[in-house]
Amino acid sequence: MNDMRIAERNVDTNESKISARKVQVYYGTNHALKDVDVDILDKTVTAFIGPSGCGKSTFLRCLNRMNDTVASARVEGTITLDGENIYDAKVDPVQLRAKVGMVFQKPNPFPKSIYDNIAYGPKIHGLTRSKSELDGIVETSLKKAALWNEVKDRLDSPGTGLSGGQQQRLCIARAIATQPEVLLMDEPCSALDPIATAQVEELIDELRSQFSVVIVTHSMQQAARVSQRTAFFHLGNLVEYGETGQIFTNPKDPRTESYITGRIG
Amino acid sequence: MSTGLISLIVLGLAAVGFVLGRNRAIRDAGGDTRVLHSLPFFHGLVVFLATAVPAFLVLILWLIVQPMIVNSRVSGMIPADVAPDAAAQTLALSDVRRISGGLDAAIDQDKITPDELEAMTTDATDVRALLGTVGVALGSDVNPAVFEAAKAYRKLDATGAIGRTIAVLAAALLGFGIAFPRINRDFRARNASERFITVTLFAASTVAVLTTVGIILSLVFETFHFFTLYPALDFFLGTVWNPQFRGGSELGILPLLWGTLYVSFIALLVAVPVGLLSAIYLSEYASRRVRTVVKPLIEILAGIPTIVYGLFALITVGPILRDYFAQPLNLGNSSSSVMTAGIVMGIMVIPFVSSLSDDIINAVPQSLRDGSLGLGATPSETIRKVVLPAALPGVVGAILLAASRAIGETMIVVMGAGAAAKLSLNPFEAMTTITVKIVSQLTGDTEFASPETLVAFALGLTLFVVTLGLNILALYIVRKYREQYE
């Protein structure tokens, strides 16, 4: 199999879901992200690639204001979601995170049952009126995450008892259950074996029909396989952003070319 | 020679051995320490340990065995009419020891010479008066047989001391004699000293374990003795605690157990919410600056002596509770009450709950918090629904440890809750606990072999079993919790 095969480029829409303008992030005195301008399209998989410490995870965490939980972090510039500035004082970060879900690097199921893991978001946001409605959300979320068939007979067993790949799909199902509009994924496969990685990648491609997905990855093959658009970060700068095929086959910036051919990173 | 002086001499010999061993190694290497198998320090250390350790072992062994031998020899000299039973025998033996100590003091102060002592009898001299002049007061005149036993005891003790000195010094020299000639450039001194240290460390840990075993055995033995004098069923099921000095006591544990559990329950009612909430604040909300100030301040509470808490209960909390709660509510007018002791004890155990819970909450992985926050949960929802359930087993362990601390507490109860054993539901009534009664039964003037005194051991054993059970439960829960994240 050719790992560098490029995913289909049939971007369904050119509607911009998230627009970032002149975003700066500081951790204390450290200027971690400089002047980032990005438009993330709806119903598209966007990959952020770049060497460690280049700011790609930092930028991802700006998109749902997870950086607010880091005391020393400071964000400047504007990021709009459907035209509304998410850093505006009247935006509640808690509400925002329900709309912009997140999946983390290491699978982090809560030490609760599989059912309660999925039901957690719908319960705190009051998305359901009855138990049967909640059951429905749990089932559809698990089905969308391609986990239903494996766990449908043991929804009451603890989520921590699943295998690594299953745990990560559980976390994706958990994020889907709050019906987000954007799904952020911070290196979702870095703790998984190749088989589980393939399953999650397949899943990401399916999720594209419903959400805009943003994925941070260290693996360029993965970015090429799952994304339609790719952004390359280097030393806190957004170096190049464009169609995945163009970035990997015909990069405009020499730094991008050096990185994807393995000379820097 | 006294034990302290012998120890100093042994240490001195060992130090000399260290220098000699070290120098011998260097000389054997011709001044070039690189050809030695081990550094000169280790050669010195081997000689040091070989000199000191066996000598100290002999010393300790001798100190344990000598009194046993002397006692058994001397007790044979006490006739049956002086000491008809085991208890009287014990009393007579302690008289013997006191008289012998008094005679030593008399000789030291030049009241008599050793030769005069040898010729002295109880008929010719008033021994009681003589000992009185050197500060040893006796309750009655000295029985001639006991006096002879005391003289024999003195002599045996003196012989023992000389034997001890010789044996210890011999052991030190023997150890030195064996280790020193073996020092040469190829001697694996580093490995040898390592083995010595391993054995020493093992011995140290054994001491702690053996002490625990000894404590349990002494409790079990005396408790068994108590149950031969007083029916166990009456002890465990009796609802009246009424010890009499002339016998015929009612020694039911239930009022004491009730008091213990009631006071501890109120203490936990205070400590658990305050401790847990402050732990949550410190670990989840407080800035680093607040945390570095507040956490040590809370932990200071654990360092305050319990007698000071007792004073606080006695002069502040007790009267306040009486004047503003108990009297207006017609619940009694005693300033000593379960409530007083419980509240003050609760304050004392707050740091146990808060400090341990804080550590446990901090041990919950940050990724779980991120996961919850990333789903749009607020910090307090995250704590309630994710962090606390994950930390719950550990928190329960912390609470149980605090509970066993509260159950064993004595001073606060004496000063806060009084000493009246009662079975009552009214929290403003004076009650008492097992620990308080152990103290009062053992410090009374009753003879040691009576059930009124021995009951203290049965109480102690019961308390020990209860707190041990709580501790095992706590450890079990904490261990189970650990497996989840590490």
mmCIF file of N, CA, C and O in Angstrom, chain B residues 126-191:
data_model
loop_
_atom_site.group_PDB
_atom_site.id
_atom_site.type_symbol
_atom_site.label_atom_id
_atom_site.label_comp_id
_atom_site.label_asym_id
_atom_site.label_seq_id
_atom_site.Cartn_x
_atom_site.Cartn_y
_atom_site.Cartn_z
ATOM 1 N N ASP B 126 18.576 -0.709 111.722
ATOM 2 C CA ASP B 126 17.279 -0.334 111.174
ATOM 3 C C ASP B 126 17.476 0.021 109.686
ATOM 4 O O ASP B 126 17.802 1.142 109.331
ATOM 5 N N VAL B 127 17.328 -0.994 108.844
ATOM 6 C CA VAL B 127 17.610 -0.795 107.411
ATOM 7 C C VAL B 127 16.688 0.245 106.810
ATOM 8 O O VAL B 127 17.086 1.070 105.984
ATOM 9 N N ARG B 128 15.407 0.212 107.264
ATOM 10 C CA ARG B 128 14.433 1.136 106.702
ATOM 11 C C ARG B 128 14.852 2.590 106.931
ATOM 12 O O ARG B 128 14.800 3.425 106.036
ATOM 13 N N ALA B 129 15.366 2.835 108.189
ATOM 14 C CA ALA B 129 15.800 4.199 108.509
ATOM 15 C C ALA B 129 17.029 4.576 107.707
ATOM 16 O O ALA B 129 17.138 5.684 107.168
ATOM 17 N N LEU B 130 17.947 3.606 107.572
ATOM 18 C CA LEU B 130 19.187 3.868 106.826
ATOM 19 C C LEU B 130 18.864 4.242 105.382
ATOM 20 O O LEU B 130 19.374 5.237 104.844
ATOM 21 N N LEU B 131 17.983 3.442 104.771
ATOM 22 C CA LEU B 131 17.639 3.719 103.377
ATOM 23 C C LEU B 131 16.871 5.034 103.261
ATOM 24 O O LEU B 131 16.968 5.745 102.272
ATOM 25 N N GLY B 132 16.100 5.340 104.302
ATOM 26 C CA GLY B 132 15.373 6.617 104.303
ATOM 27 C C GLY B 132 16.334 7.793 104.198
ATOM 28 O O GLY B 132 16.041 8.778 103.514
ATOM 29 N N THR B 133 17.518 7.673 104.838
ATOM 30 C CA THR B 133 18.458 8.802 104.809
ATOM 31 C C THR B 133 19.063 9.021 103.422
ATOM 32 O O THR B 133 19.521 10.101 103.098
ATOM 33 N N VAL B 134 19.063 7.949 102.563
ATOM 34 C CA VAL B 134 19.591 8.159 101.214
ATOM 35 C C VAL B 134 18.465 8.378 100.203
ATOM 36 O O VAL B 134 18.692 8.372 98.999
ATOM 37 N N GLY B 135 17.249 8.568 100.705
ATOM 38 C CA GLY B 135 16.161 8.958 99.796
ATOM 39 C C GLY B 135 15.368 7.797 99.248
ATOM 40 O O GLY B 135 14.581 7.971 98.328
ATOM 41 N N VAL B 136 15.547 6.557 99.788
ATOM 42 C CA VAL B 136 14.722 5.442 99.340
ATOM 43 C C VAL B 136 13.731 5.121 100.450
ATOM 44 O O VAL B 136 14.090 4.552 101.473
ATOM 45 N N ALA B 137 12.469 5.532 100.258
ATOM 46 C CA ALA B 137 11.471 5.345 101.303
ATOM 47 C C ALA B 137 10.788 4.000 101.127
ATOM 48 O O ALA B 137 10.338 3.676 100.038
ATOM 49 N N LEU B 138 10.752 3.182 102.218
ATOM 50 C CA LEU B 138 10.107 1.877 102.134
ATOM 51 C C LEU B 138 8.802 1.921 102.914
ATOM 52 O O LEU B 138 8.666 2.648 103.916
ATOM 53 N N GLY B 139 7.814 1.099 102.468
ATOM 54 C CA GLY B 139 6.491 1.118 103.094
ATOM 55 C C GLY B 139 6.465 0.419 104.432
ATOM 56 O O GLY B 139 5.651 0.731 105.285
ATOM 57 N N SER B 140 7.376 -0.532 104.657
ATOM 58 C CA SER B 140 7.327 -1.274 105.920
ATOM 59 C C SER B 140 8.757 -1.655 106.302
ATOM 60 O O SER B 140 9.686 -1.433 105.533
ATOM 61 N N ASP B 141 8.895 -2.260 107.491
ATOM 62 C CA ASP B 141 10.227 -2.714 107.877
ATOM 63 C C ASP B 141 10.677 -3.840 106.969
ATOM 64 O O ASP B 141 9.866 -4.528 106.363
ATOM 65 N N VAL B 142 12.004 -4.009 106.916
ATOM 66 C CA VAL B 142 12.546 -4.947 105.946
ATOM 67 C C VAL B 142 12.561 -6.358 106.531
ATOM 68 O O VAL B 142 13.066 -6.586 107.625
ATOM 69 N N ASN B 143 11.964 -7.284 105.776
ATOM 70 C CA ASN B 143 11.976 -8.691 106.152
ATOM 71 C C ASN B 143 13.396 -9.245 106.012
ATOM 72 O O ASN B 143 14.070 -8.947 105.025
ATOM 73 N N PRO B 144 13.881 -10.021 106.980
ATOM 74 C CA PRO B 144 15.284 -10.497 106.905
ATOM 75 C C PRO B 144 15.570 -11.257 105.628
ATOM 76 O O PRO B 144 16.619 -11.065 105.002
ATOM 77 N N ALA B 145 14.632 -12.104 105.205
ATOM 78 C CA ALA B 145 14.870 -12.895 103.992
ATOM 79 C C ALA B 145 14.990 -11.985 102.784
ATOM 80 O O ALA B 145 15.851 -12.165 101.914
ATOM 81 N N VAL B 146 14.098 -10.984 102.736
ATOM 82 C CA VAL B 146 14.131 -10.047 101.619
ATOM 83 C C VAL B 146 15.455 -9.280 101.623
ATOM 84 O O VAL B 146 16.063 -9.046 100.582
ATOM 85 N N PHE B 147 15.932 -8.927 102.818
ATOM 86 C CA PHE B 147 17.179 -8.173 102.912
ATOM 87 C C PHE B 147 18.345 -9.015 102.414
ATOM 88 O O PHE B 147 19.191 -8.535 101.645
ATOM 89 N N GLU B 148 18.352 -10.304 102.804
ATOM 90 C CA GLU B 148 19.418 -11.185 102.323
ATOM 91 C C GLU B 148 19.339 -11.299 100.802
ATOM 92 O O GLU B 148 20.349 -11.259 100.092
ATOM 93 N N ALA B 149 18.117 -11.429 100.285
ATOM 94 C CA ALA B 149 17.930 -11.518 98.833
ATOM 95 C C ALA B 149 18.469 -10.259 98.162
ATOM 96 O O ALA B 149 19.106 -10.316 97.115
ATOM 97 N N ALA B 150 18.218 -9.108 98.807
ATOM 98 C CA ALA B 150 18.685 -7.852 98.220
ATOM 99 C C ALA B 150 20.204 -7.825 98.172
ATOM 100 O O ALA B 150 20.799 -7.379 97.191
ATOM 101 N N LYS B 151 20.836 -8.329 99.241
ATOM 102 C CA LYS B 151 22.303 -8.334 99.246
ATOM 103 C C LYS B 151 22.828 -9.236 98.133
ATOM 104 O O LYS B 151 23.757 -8.886 97.392
ATOM 105 N N ALA B 152 22.156 -10.421 98.008
ATOM 106 C CA ALA B 152 22.566 -11.348 96.950
ATOM 107 C C ALA B 152 22.345 -10.708 95.578
ATOM 108 O O ALA B 152 23.178 -10.839 94.672
ATOM 109 N N TYR B 153 21.224 -9.998 95.438
ATOM 110 C CA TYR B 153 20.898 -9.342 94.177
ATOM 111 C C TYR B 153 21.996 -8.353 93.806
ATOM 112 O O TYR B 153 22.451 -8.285 92.664
ATOM 113 N N ARG B 154 22.425 -7.565 94.834
ATOM 114 C CA ARG B 154 23.494 -6.576 94.599
ATOM 115 C C ARG B 154 24.735 -7.267 94.072
ATOM 116 O O ARG B 154 25.345 -6.834 93.105
ATOM 117 N N LYS B 155 25.059 -8.385 94.708
ATOM 118 C CA LYS B 155 26.308 -9.050 94.350
ATOM 119 C C LYS B 155 26.226 -9.628 92.943
ATOM 120 O O LYS B 155 27.128 -9.467 92.126
ATOM 121 N N LEU B 156 25.088 -10.288 92.682
ATOM 122 C CA LEU B 156 24.913 -10.877 91.357
ATOM 123 C C LEU B 156 24.982 -9.794 90.275
ATOM 124 O O LEU B 156 25.594 -9.972 89.225
ATOM 125 N N ASP B 157 24.350 -8.682 90.594
ATOM 126 C CA ASP B 157 24.305 -7.593 89.631
ATOM 127 C C ASP B 157 25.715 -7.080 89.353
ATOM 128 O O ASP B 157 26.081 -6.831 88.204
ATOM 129 N N ALA B 158 26.512 -6.961 90.422
ATOM 130 C CA ALA B 158 27.881 -6.456 90.256
ATOM 131 C C ALA B 158 28.703 -7.444 89.437
ATOM 132 O O ALA B 158 29.423 -7.057 88.507
ATOM 133 N N THR B 159 28.543 -8.772 89.763
ATOM 134 C CA THR B 159 29.269 -9.782 88.990
ATOM 135 C C THR B 159 28.872 -9.692 87.536
ATOM 136 O O THR B 159 29.711 -9.749 86.618
ATOM 137 N N GLY B 160 27.558 -9.561 87.318
ATOM 138 C CA GLY B 160 27.039 -9.477 85.954
ATOM 139 C C GLY B 160 27.662 -8.319 85.208
ATOM 140 O O GLY B 160 28.028 -8.445 84.037
ATOM 141 N N ALA B 161 27.791 -7.187 85.896
ATOM 142 C CA ALA B 161 28.316 -6.000 85.223
ATOM 143 C C ALA B 161 29.755 -6.221 84.779
ATOM 144 O O ALA B 161 30.139 -5.840 83.667
ATOM 145 N N ILE B 162 30.524 -6.888 85.668
ATOM 146 C CA ILE B 162 31.930 -7.146 85.292
ATOM 147 C C ILE B 162 31.971 -8.106 84.107
ATOM 148 O O ILE B 162 32.670 -7.879 83.118
ATOM 149 N N GLY B 163 31.155 -9.186 84.216
ATOM 150 C CA GLY B 163 31.102 -10.157 83.126
ATOM 151 C C GLY B 163 30.724 -9.479 81.817
ATOM 152 O O GLY B 163 31.272 -9.764 80.751
ATOM 153 N N ARG B 164 29.788 -8.549 81.909
ATOM 154 C CA ARG B 164 29.298 -7.865 80.720
ATOM 155 C C ARG B 164 30.435 -7.085 80.062
ATOM 156 O O ARG B 164 30.662 -7.167 78.860
ATOM 157 N N THR B 165 31.157 -6.335 80.905
ATOM 158 C CA THR B 165 32.256 -5.534 80.361
ATOM 159 C C THR B 165 33.262 -6.423 79.650
ATOM 160 O O THR B 165 33.659 -6.154 78.507
ATOM 161 N N ILE B 166 33.610 -7.542 80.323
ATOM 162 C CA ILE B 166 34.616 -8.420 79.723
ATOM 163 C C ILE B 166 34.105 -9.003 78.420
ATOM 164 O O ILE B 166 34.786 -8.982 77.385
ATOM 165 N N ALA B 167 32.853 -9.471 78.437
ATOM 166 C CA ALA B 167 32.317 -10.132 77.248
ATOM 167 C C ALA B 167 32.251 -9.167 76.067
ATOM 168 O O ALA B 167 32.609 -9.508 74.935
ATOM 169 N N VAL B 168 31.802 -7.929 76.355
ATOM 170 C CA VAL B 168 31.642 -6.967 75.264
ATOM 171 C C VAL B 168 33.000 -6.604 74.672
ATOM 172 O O VAL B 168 33.188 -6.610 73.454
ATOM 173 N N LEU B 169 33.959 -6.334 75.558
ATOM 174 C CA LEU B 169 35.282 -5.957 75.046
ATOM 175 C C LEU B 169 35.907 -7.128 74.297
ATOM 176 O O LEU B 169 36.542 -6.938 73.257
ATOM 177 N N ALA B 170 35.674 -8.366 74.809
ATOM 178 C CA ALA B 170 36.218 -9.538 74.123
ATOM 179 C C ALA B 170 35.611 -9.636 72.728
ATOM 180 O O ALA B 170 36.321 -9.904 71.750
ATOM 181 N N ALA B 171 34.312 -9.418 72.627
ATOM 182 C CA ALA B 171 33.659 -9.504 71.326
ATOM 183 C C ALA B 171 34.239 -8.463 70.377
ATOM 184 O O ALA B 171 34.495 -8.747 69.188
ATOM 185 N N ALA B 172 34.466 -7.246 70.897
ATOM 186 C CA ALA B 172 35.017 -6.186 70.055
ATOM 187 C C ALA B 172 36.405 -6.574 69.556
ATOM 188 O O ALA B 172 36.709 -6.487 68.360
ATOM 189 N N LEU B 173 37.245 -7.075 70.483
ATOM 190 C CA LEU B 173 38.616 -7.425 70.097
ATOM 191 C C LEU B 173 38.622 -8.611 69.142
ATOM 192 O O LEU B 173 39.398 -8.646 68.177
ATOM 193 N N LEU B 174 37.719 -9.582 69.397
ATOM 194 C CA LEU B 174 37.638 -10.754 68.529
ATOM 195 C C LEU B 174 37.264 -10.316 67.113
ATOM 196 O O LEU B 174 37.879 -10.736 66.119
ATOM 197 N N GLY B 175 36.261 -9.460 67.019
ATOM 198 C CA GLY B 175 35.821 -8.964 65.712
ATOM 199 C C GLY B 175 36.970 -8.270 64.998
ATOM 200 O O GLY B 175 37.235 -8.518 63.813
ATOM 201 N N PHE B 176 37.679 -7.443 65.752
ATOM 202 C CA PHE B 176 38.824 -6.738 65.179
ATOM 203 C C PHE B 176 39.875 -7.743 64.725
ATOM 204 O O PHE B 176 40.401 -7.663 63.609
ATOM 205 N N GLY B 177 40.151 -8.752 65.620
ATOM 206 C CA GLY B 177 41.181 -9.744 65.331
ATOM 207 C C GLY B 177 40.861 -10.552 64.080
ATOM 208 O O GLY B 177 41.764 -10.970 63.352
ATOM 209 N N ILE B 178 39.575 -10.793 63.834
ATOM 210 C CA ILE B 178 39.232 -11.569 62.639
ATOM 211 C C ILE B 178 39.323 -10.695 61.387
ATOM 212 O O ILE B 178 39.848 -11.119 60.351
ATOM 213 N N ALA B 179 38.813 -9.463 61.479
ATOM 214 C CA ALA B 179 38.717 -8.631 60.272
ATOM 215 C C ALA B 179 40.067 -8.046 59.867
ATOM 216 O O ALA B 179 40.407 -8.031 58.679
ATOM 217 N N PHE B 180 40.830 -7.583 60.855
ATOM 218 C CA PHE B 180 42.031 -6.806 60.519
ATOM 219 C C PHE B 180 43.047 -7.587 59.680
ATOM 220 O O PHE B 180 43.513 -7.083 58.649
ATOM 221 N N PRO B 181 43.401 -8.855 60.056
ATOM 222 C CA PRO B 181 44.419 -9.565 59.266
ATOM 223 C C PRO B 181 43.968 -9.819 57.828
ATOM 224 O O PRO B 181 44.808 -10.087 56.965
ATOM 225 N N ARG B 182 42.668 -9.798 57.571
ATOM 226 C CA ARG B 182 42.204 -10.133 56.225
ATOM 227 C C ARG B 182 42.315 -8.953 55.257
ATOM 228 O O ARG B 182 42.086 -9.108 54.065
ATOM 229 N N ILE B 183 42.613 -7.781 55.806
ATOM 230 C CA ILE B 183 42.724 -6.613 54.932
ATOM 231 C C ILE B 183 43.960 -6.745 54.048
ATOM 232 O O ILE B 183 45.077 -6.833 54.544
ATOM 233 N N ASN B 184 43.762 -6.846 52.758
ATOM 234 C CA ASN B 184 44.878 -6.728 51.823
ATOM 235 C C ASN B 184 44.349 -6.122 50.532
ATOM 236 O O ASN B 184 43.161 -5.821 50.429
ATOM 237 N N ARG B 185 45.205 -5.995 49.548
ATOM 238 C CA ARG B 185 44.796 -5.224 48.375
ATOM 239 C C ARG B 185 43.655 -5.880 47.604
ATOM 240 O O ARG B 185 42.878 -5.219 46.941
ATOM 241 N N ASP B 186 43.523 -7.250 47.705
ATOM 242 C CA ASP B 186 42.476 -7.925 46.938
ATOM 243 C C ASP B 186 41.202 -8.157 47.738
ATOM 244 O O ASP B 186 40.225 -8.679 47.217
ATOM 245 N N PHE B 187 41.241 -7.803 49.028
ATOM 246 C CA PHE B 187 40.068 -8.056 49.858
ATOM 247 C C PHE B 187 38.873 -7.236 49.350
ATOM 248 O O PHE B 187 38.968 -6.032 49.134
ATOM 249 N N ARG B 188 37.730 -7.915 49.176
ATOM 250 C CA ARG B 188 36.554 -7.228 48.614
ATOM 251 C C ARG B 188 35.799 -6.498 49.724
ATOM 252 O O ARG B 188 34.688 -6.875 50.112
ATOM 253 N N ALA B 189 36.432 -5.455 50.208
ATOM 254 C CA ALA B 189 35.890 -4.748 51.372
ATOM 255 C C ALA B 189 34.567 -4.072 51.046
ATOM 256 O O ALA B 189 33.672 -3.998 51.882
ATOM 257 N N ARG B 190 34.446 -3.611 49.807
ATOM 258 C CA ARG B 190 33.223 -2.896 49.426
ATOM 259 C C ARG B 190 32.016 -3.824 49.512
ATOM 260 O O ARG B 190 30.980 -3.480 50.075
ATOM 261 N N ASN B 191 32.192 -5.064 49.002
ATOM 262 C CA ASN B 191 31.097 -6.014 49.039
ATOM 263 C C ASN B 191 30.808 -6.466 50.460
ATOM 264 O O ASN B 191 29.652 -6.631 50.847
#
